[in-house]
Backbone atoms as SQL, in Angstrom:
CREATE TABLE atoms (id INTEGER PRIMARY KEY, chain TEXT, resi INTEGER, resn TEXT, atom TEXT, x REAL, y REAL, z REAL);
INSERT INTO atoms VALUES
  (1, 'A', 1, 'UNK', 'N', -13.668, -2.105, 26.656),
  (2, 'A', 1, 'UNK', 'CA', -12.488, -2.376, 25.853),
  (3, 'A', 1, 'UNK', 'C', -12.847, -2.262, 24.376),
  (4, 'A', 2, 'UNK', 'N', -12.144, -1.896, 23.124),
  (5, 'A', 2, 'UNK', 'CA', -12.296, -1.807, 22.038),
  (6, 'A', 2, 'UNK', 'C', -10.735, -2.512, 21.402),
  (7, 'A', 3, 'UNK', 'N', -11.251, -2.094, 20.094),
  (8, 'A', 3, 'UNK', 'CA', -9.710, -2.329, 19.069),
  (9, 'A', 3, 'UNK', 'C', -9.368, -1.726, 18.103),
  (10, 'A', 4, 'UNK', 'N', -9.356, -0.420, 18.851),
  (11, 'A', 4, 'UNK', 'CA', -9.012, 1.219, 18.289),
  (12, 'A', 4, 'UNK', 'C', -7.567, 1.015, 17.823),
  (13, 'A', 5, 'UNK', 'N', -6.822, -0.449, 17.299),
  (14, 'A', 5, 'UNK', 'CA', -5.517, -0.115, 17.206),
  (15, 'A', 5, 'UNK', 'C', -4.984, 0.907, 15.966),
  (16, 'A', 6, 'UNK', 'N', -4.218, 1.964, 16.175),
  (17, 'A', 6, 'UNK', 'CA', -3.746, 2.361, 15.003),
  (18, 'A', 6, 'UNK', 'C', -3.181, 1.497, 14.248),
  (19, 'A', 7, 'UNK', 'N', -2.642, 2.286, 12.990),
  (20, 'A', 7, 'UNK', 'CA', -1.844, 1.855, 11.912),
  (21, 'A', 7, 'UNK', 'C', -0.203, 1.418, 12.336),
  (22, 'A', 8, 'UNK', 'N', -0.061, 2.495, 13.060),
  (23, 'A', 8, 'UNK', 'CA', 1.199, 3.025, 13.350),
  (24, 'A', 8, 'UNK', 'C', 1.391, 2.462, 14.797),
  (25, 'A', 9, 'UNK', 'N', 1.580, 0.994, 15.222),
  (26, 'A', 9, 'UNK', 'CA', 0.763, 0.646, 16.490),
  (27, 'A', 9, 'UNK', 'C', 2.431, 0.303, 17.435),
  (28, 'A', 10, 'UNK', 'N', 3.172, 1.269, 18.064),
  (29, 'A', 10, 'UNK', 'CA', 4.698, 1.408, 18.503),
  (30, 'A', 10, 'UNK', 'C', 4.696, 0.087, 19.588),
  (31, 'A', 11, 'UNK', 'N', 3.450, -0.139, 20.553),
  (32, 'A', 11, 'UNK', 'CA', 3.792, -1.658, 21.200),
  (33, 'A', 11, 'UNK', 'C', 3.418, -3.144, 20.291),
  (34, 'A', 12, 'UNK', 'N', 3.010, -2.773, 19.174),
  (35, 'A', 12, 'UNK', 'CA', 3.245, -3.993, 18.705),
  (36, 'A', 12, 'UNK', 'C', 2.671, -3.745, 17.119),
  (37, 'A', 13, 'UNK', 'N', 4.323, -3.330, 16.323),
  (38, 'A', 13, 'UNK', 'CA', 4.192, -3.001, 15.104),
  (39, 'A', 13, 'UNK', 'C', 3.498, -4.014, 13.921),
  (40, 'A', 14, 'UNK', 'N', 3.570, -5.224, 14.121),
  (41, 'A', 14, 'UNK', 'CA', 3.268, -6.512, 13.191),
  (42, 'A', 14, 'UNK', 'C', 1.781, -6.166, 13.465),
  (43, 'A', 15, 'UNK', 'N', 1.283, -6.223, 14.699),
  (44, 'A', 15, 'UNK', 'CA', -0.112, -5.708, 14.895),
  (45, 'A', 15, 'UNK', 'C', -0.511, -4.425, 14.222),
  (46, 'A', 16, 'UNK', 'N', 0.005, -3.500, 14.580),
  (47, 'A', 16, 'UNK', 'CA', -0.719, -2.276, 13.768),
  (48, 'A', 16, 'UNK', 'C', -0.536, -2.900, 12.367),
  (49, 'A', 17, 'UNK', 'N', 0.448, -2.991, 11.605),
  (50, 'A', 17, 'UNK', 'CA', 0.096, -3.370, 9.991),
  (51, 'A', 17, 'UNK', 'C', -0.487, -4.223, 9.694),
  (52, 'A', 18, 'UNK', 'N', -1.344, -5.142, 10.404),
  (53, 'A', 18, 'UNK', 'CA', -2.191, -6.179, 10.032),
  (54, 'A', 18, 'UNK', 'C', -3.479, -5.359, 10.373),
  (55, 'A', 19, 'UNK', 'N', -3.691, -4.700, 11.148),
  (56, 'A', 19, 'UNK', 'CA', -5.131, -4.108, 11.047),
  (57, 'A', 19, 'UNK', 'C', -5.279, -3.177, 10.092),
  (58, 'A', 20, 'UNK', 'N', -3.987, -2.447, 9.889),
  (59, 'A', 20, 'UNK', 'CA', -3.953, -1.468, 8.495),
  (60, 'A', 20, 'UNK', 'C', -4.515, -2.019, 7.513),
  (61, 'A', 21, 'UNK', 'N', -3.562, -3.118, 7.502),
  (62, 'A', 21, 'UNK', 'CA', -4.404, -3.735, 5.917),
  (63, 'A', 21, 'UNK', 'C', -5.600, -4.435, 5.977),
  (64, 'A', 22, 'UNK', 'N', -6.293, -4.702, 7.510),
  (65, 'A', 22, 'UNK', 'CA', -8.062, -5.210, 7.351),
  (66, 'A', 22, 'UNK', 'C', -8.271, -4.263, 6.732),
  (67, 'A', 23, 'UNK', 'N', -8.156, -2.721, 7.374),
  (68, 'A', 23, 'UNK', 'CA', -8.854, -1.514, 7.222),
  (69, 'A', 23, 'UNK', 'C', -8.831, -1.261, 5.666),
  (70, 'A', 24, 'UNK', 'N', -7.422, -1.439, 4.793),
  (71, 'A', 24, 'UNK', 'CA', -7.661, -0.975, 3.782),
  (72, 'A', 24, 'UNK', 'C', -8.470, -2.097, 2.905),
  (73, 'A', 25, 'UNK', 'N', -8.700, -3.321, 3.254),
  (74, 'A', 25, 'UNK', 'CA', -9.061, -4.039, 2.598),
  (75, 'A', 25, 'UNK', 'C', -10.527, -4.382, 2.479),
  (76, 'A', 26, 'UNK', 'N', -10.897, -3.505, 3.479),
  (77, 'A', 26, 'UNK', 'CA', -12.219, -3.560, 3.818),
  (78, 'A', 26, 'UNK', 'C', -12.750, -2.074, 3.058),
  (79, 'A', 27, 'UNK', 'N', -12.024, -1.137, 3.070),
  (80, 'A', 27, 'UNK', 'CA', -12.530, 0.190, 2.000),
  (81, 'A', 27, 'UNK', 'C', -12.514, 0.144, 0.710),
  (82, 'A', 28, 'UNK', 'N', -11.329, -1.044, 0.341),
  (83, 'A', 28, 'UNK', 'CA', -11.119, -1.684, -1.402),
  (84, 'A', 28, 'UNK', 'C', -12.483, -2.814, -1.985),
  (85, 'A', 29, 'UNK', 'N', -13.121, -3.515, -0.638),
  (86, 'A', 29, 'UNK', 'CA', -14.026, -4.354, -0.802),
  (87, 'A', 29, 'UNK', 'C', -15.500, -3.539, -0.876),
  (88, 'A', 30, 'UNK', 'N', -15.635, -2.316, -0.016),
  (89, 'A', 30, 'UNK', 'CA', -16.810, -1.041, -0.433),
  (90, 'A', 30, 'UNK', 'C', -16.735, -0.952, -1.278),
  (91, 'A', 31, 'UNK', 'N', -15.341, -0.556, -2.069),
  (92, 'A', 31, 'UNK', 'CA', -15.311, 0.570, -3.005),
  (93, 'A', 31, 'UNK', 'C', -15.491, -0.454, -4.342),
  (94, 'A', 32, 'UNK', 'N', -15.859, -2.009, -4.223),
  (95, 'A', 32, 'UNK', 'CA', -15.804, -2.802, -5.370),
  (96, 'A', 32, 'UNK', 'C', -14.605, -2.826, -6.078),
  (97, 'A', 33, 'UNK', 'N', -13.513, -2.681, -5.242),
  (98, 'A', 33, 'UNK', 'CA', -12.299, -3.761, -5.672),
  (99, 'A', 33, 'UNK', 'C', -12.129, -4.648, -5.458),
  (100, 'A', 34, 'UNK', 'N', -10.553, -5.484, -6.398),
  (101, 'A', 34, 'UNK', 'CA', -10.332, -6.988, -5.821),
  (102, 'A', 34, 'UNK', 'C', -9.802, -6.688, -4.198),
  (103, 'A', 35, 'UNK', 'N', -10.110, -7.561, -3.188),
  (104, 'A', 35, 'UNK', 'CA', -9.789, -7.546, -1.944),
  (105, 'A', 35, 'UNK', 'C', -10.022, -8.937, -1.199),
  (106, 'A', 36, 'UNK', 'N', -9.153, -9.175, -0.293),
  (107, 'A', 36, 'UNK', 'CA', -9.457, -10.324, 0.342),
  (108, 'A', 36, 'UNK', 'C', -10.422, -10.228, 1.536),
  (109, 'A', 37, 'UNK', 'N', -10.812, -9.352, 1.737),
  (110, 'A', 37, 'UNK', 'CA', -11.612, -9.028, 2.622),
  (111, 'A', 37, 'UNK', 'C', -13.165, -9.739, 2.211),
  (112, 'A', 38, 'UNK', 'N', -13.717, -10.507, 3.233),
  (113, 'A', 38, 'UNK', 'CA', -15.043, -10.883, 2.697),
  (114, 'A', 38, 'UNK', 'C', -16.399, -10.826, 4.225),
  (115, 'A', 39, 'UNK', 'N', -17.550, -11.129, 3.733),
  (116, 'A', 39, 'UNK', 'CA', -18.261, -10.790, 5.099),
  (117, 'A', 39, 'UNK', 'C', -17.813, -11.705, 6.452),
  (118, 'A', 40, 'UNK', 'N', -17.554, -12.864, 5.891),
  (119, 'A', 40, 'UNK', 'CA', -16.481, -13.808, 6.715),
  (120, 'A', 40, 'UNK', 'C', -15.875, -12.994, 8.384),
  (121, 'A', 41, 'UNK', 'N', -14.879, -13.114, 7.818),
  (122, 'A', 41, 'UNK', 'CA', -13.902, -11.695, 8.060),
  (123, 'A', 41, 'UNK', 'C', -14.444, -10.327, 8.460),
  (124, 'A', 42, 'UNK', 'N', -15.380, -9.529, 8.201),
  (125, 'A', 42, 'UNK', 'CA', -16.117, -8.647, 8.682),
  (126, 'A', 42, 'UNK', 'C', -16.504, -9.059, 10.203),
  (127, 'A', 43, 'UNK', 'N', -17.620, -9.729, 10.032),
  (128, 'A', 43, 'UNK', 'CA', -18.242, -10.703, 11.111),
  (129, 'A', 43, 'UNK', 'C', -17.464, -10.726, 12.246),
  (130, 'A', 44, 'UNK', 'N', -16.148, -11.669, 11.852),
  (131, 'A', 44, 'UNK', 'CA', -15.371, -11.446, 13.161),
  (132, 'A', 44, 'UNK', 'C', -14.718, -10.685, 13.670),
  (133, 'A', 45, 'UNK', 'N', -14.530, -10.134, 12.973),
  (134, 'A', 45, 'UNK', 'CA', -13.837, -8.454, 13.509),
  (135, 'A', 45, 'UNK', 'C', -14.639, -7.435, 14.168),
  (136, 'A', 46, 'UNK', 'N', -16.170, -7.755, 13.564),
  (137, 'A', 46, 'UNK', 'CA', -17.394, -6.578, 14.209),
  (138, 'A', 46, 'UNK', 'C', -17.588, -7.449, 15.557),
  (139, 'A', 47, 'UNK', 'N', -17.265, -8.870, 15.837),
  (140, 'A', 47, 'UNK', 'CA', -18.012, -9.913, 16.876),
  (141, 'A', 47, 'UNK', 'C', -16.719, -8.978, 17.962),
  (142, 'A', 48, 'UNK', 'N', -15.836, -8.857, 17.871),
  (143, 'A', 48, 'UNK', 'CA', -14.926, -8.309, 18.714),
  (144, 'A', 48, 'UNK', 'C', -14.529, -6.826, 18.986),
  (145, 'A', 49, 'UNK', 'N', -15.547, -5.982, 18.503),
  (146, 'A', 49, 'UNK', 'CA', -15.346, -4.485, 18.359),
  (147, 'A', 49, 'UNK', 'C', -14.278, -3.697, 17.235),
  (148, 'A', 50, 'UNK', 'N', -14.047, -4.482, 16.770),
  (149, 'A', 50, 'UNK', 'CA', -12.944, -4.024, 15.482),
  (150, 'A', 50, 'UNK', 'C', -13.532, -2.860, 14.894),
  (151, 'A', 51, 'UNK', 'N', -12.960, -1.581, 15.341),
  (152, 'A', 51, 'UNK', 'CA', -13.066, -0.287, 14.306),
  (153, 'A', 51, 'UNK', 'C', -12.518, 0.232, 13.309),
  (154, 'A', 52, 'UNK', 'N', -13.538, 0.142, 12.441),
  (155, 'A', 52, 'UNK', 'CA', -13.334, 0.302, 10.898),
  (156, 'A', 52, 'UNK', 'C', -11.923, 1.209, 10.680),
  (157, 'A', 53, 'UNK', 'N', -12.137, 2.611, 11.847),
  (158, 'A', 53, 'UNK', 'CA', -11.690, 3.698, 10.851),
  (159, 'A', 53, 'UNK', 'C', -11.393, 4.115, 12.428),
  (160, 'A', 54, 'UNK', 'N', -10.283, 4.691, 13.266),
  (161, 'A', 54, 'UNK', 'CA', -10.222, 5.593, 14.090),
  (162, 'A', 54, 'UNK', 'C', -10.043, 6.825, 14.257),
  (163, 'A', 55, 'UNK', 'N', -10.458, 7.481, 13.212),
  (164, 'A', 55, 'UNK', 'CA', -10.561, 9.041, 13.175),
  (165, 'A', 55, 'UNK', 'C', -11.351, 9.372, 13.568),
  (166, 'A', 56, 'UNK', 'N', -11.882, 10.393, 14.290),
  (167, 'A', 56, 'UNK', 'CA', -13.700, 10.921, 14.958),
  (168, 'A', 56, 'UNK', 'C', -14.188, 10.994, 13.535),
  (169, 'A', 57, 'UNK', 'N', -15.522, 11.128, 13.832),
  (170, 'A', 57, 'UNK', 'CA', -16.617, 10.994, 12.333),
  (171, 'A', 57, 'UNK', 'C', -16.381, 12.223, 11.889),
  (172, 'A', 58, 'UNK', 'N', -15.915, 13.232, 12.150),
  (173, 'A', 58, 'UNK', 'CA', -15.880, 14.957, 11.617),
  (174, 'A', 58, 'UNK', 'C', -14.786, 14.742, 10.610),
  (175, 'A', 59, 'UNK', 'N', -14.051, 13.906, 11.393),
  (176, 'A', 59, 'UNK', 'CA', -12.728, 13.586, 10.562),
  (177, 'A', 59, 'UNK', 'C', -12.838, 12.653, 8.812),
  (178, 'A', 60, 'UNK', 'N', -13.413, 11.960, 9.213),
  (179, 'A', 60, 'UNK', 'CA', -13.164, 10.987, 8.127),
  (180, 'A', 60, 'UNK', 'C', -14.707, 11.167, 6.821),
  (181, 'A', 61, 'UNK', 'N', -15.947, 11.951, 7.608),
  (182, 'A', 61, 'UNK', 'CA', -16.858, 12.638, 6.633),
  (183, 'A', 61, 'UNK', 'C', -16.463, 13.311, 5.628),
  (184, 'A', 62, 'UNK', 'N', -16.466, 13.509, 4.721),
  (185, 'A', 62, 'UNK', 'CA', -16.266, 14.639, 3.362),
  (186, 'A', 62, 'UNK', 'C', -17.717, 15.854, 3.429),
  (187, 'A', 63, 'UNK', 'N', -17.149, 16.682, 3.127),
  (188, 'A', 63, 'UNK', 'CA', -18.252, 18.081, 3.075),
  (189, 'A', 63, 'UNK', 'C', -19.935, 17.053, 2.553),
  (190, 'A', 64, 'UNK', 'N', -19.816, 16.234, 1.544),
  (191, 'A', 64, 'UNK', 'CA', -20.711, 16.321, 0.827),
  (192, 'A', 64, 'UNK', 'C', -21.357, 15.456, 1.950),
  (193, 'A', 65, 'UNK', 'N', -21.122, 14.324, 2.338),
  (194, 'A', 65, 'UNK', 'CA', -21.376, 13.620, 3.569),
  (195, 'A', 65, 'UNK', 'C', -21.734, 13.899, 4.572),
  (196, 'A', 66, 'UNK', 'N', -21.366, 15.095, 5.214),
  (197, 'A', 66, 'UNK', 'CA', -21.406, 16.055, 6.094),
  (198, 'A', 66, 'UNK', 'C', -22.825, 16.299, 5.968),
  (199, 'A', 67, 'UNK', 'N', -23.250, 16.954, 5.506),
  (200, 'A', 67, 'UNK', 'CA', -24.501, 17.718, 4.502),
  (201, 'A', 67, 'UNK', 'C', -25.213, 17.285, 4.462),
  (202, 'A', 68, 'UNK', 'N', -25.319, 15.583, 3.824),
  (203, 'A', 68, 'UNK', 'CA', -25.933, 14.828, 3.808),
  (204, 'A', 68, 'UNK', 'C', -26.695, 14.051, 4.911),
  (205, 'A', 69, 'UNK', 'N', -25.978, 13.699, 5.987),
  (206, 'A', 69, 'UNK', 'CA', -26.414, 13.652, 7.061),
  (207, 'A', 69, 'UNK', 'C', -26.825, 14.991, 7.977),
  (208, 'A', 70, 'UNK', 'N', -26.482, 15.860, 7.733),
  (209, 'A', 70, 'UNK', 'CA', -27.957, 17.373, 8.107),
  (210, 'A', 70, 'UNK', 'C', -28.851, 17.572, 7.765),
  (211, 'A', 71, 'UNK', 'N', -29.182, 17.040, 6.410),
  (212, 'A', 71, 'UNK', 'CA', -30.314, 16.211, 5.755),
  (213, 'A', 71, 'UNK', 'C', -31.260, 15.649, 6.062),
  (214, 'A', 72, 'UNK', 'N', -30.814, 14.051, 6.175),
  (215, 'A', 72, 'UNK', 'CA', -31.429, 13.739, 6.881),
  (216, 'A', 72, 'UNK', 'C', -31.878, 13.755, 8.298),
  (217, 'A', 73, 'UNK', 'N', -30.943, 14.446, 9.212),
  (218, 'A', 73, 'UNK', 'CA', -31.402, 14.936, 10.457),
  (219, 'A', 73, 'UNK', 'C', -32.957, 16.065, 10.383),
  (220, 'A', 74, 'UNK', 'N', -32.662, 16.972, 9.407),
  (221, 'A', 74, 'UNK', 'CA', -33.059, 17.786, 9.113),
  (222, 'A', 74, 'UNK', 'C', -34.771, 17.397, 8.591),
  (223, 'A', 75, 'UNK', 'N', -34.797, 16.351, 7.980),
  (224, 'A', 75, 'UNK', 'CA', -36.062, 15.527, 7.347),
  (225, 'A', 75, 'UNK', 'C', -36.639, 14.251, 8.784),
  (226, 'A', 76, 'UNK', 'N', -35.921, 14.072, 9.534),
  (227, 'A', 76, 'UNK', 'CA', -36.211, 13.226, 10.975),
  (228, 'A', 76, 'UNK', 'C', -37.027, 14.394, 11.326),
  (229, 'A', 77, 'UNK', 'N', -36.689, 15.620, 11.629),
  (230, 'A', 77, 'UNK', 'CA', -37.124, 16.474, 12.611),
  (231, 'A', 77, 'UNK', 'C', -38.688, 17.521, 12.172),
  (232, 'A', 78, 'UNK', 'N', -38.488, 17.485, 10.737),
  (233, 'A', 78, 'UNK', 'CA', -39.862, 18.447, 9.644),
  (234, 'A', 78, 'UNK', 'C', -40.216, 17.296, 9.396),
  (235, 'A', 79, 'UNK', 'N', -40.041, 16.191, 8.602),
  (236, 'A', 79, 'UNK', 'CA', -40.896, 15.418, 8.523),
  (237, 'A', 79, 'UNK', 'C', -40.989, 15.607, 6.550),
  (238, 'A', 80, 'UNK', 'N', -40.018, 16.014, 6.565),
  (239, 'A', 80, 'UNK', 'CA', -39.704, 16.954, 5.018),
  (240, 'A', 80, 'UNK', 'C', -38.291, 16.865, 4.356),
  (241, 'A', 81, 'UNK', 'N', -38.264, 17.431, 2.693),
  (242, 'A', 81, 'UNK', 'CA', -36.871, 17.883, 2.574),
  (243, 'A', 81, 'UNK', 'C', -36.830, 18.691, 2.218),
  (244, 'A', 82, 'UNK', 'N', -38.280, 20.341, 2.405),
  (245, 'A', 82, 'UNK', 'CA', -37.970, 21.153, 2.058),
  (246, 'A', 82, 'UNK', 'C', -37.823, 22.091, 2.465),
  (247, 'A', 83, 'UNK', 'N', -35.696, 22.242, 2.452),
  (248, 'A', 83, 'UNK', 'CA', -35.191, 23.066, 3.442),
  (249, 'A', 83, 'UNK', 'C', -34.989, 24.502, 2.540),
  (250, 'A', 84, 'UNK', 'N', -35.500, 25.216, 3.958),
  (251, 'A', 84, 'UNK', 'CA', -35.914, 26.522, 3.580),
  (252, 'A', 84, 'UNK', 'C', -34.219, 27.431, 3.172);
């Protein structure tokens, strides 16, 4: 079981917009904004499988991110970072 709920959550709308706003409040609290989000709150949400973000990881990576982790895959495997 998980708590993949969307945003947009059609059996129980009050639910989807309350995890919306963990989610955004938890990317405003990364990103060093004001947010009510605290490790508190993290904690119990990770104690119960609460996912951050439900997009696949291809999805929600940026190019540069992307890259970055080929990288370091890339330095796991040579033992290096100097890619040829």
């Amino acid at each position: 079981e998980n708590c993949r709920v969307p945003g947009r959550y059609s059996r129980n709308p009050k639910l989807g917009y309350w995890v919306k706003l963990q989610r955004e409040d938890y990317k405003h609290m990364k990103e060093n904004k004001p947010s009510p989000m605290n490790d508190y709150r993290i904690t119990l949400l990770e104690q119960i499988g609460f996912e951050w973000s439900i997009l696949p990881i291809a999805e929600k990576m940026n190019a540069w991110e992307m890259k970055y982790s080929d990288l370091i895959d890339f330095k796991e495997r040579f033992g290096h970072c100097d890619v040829p």
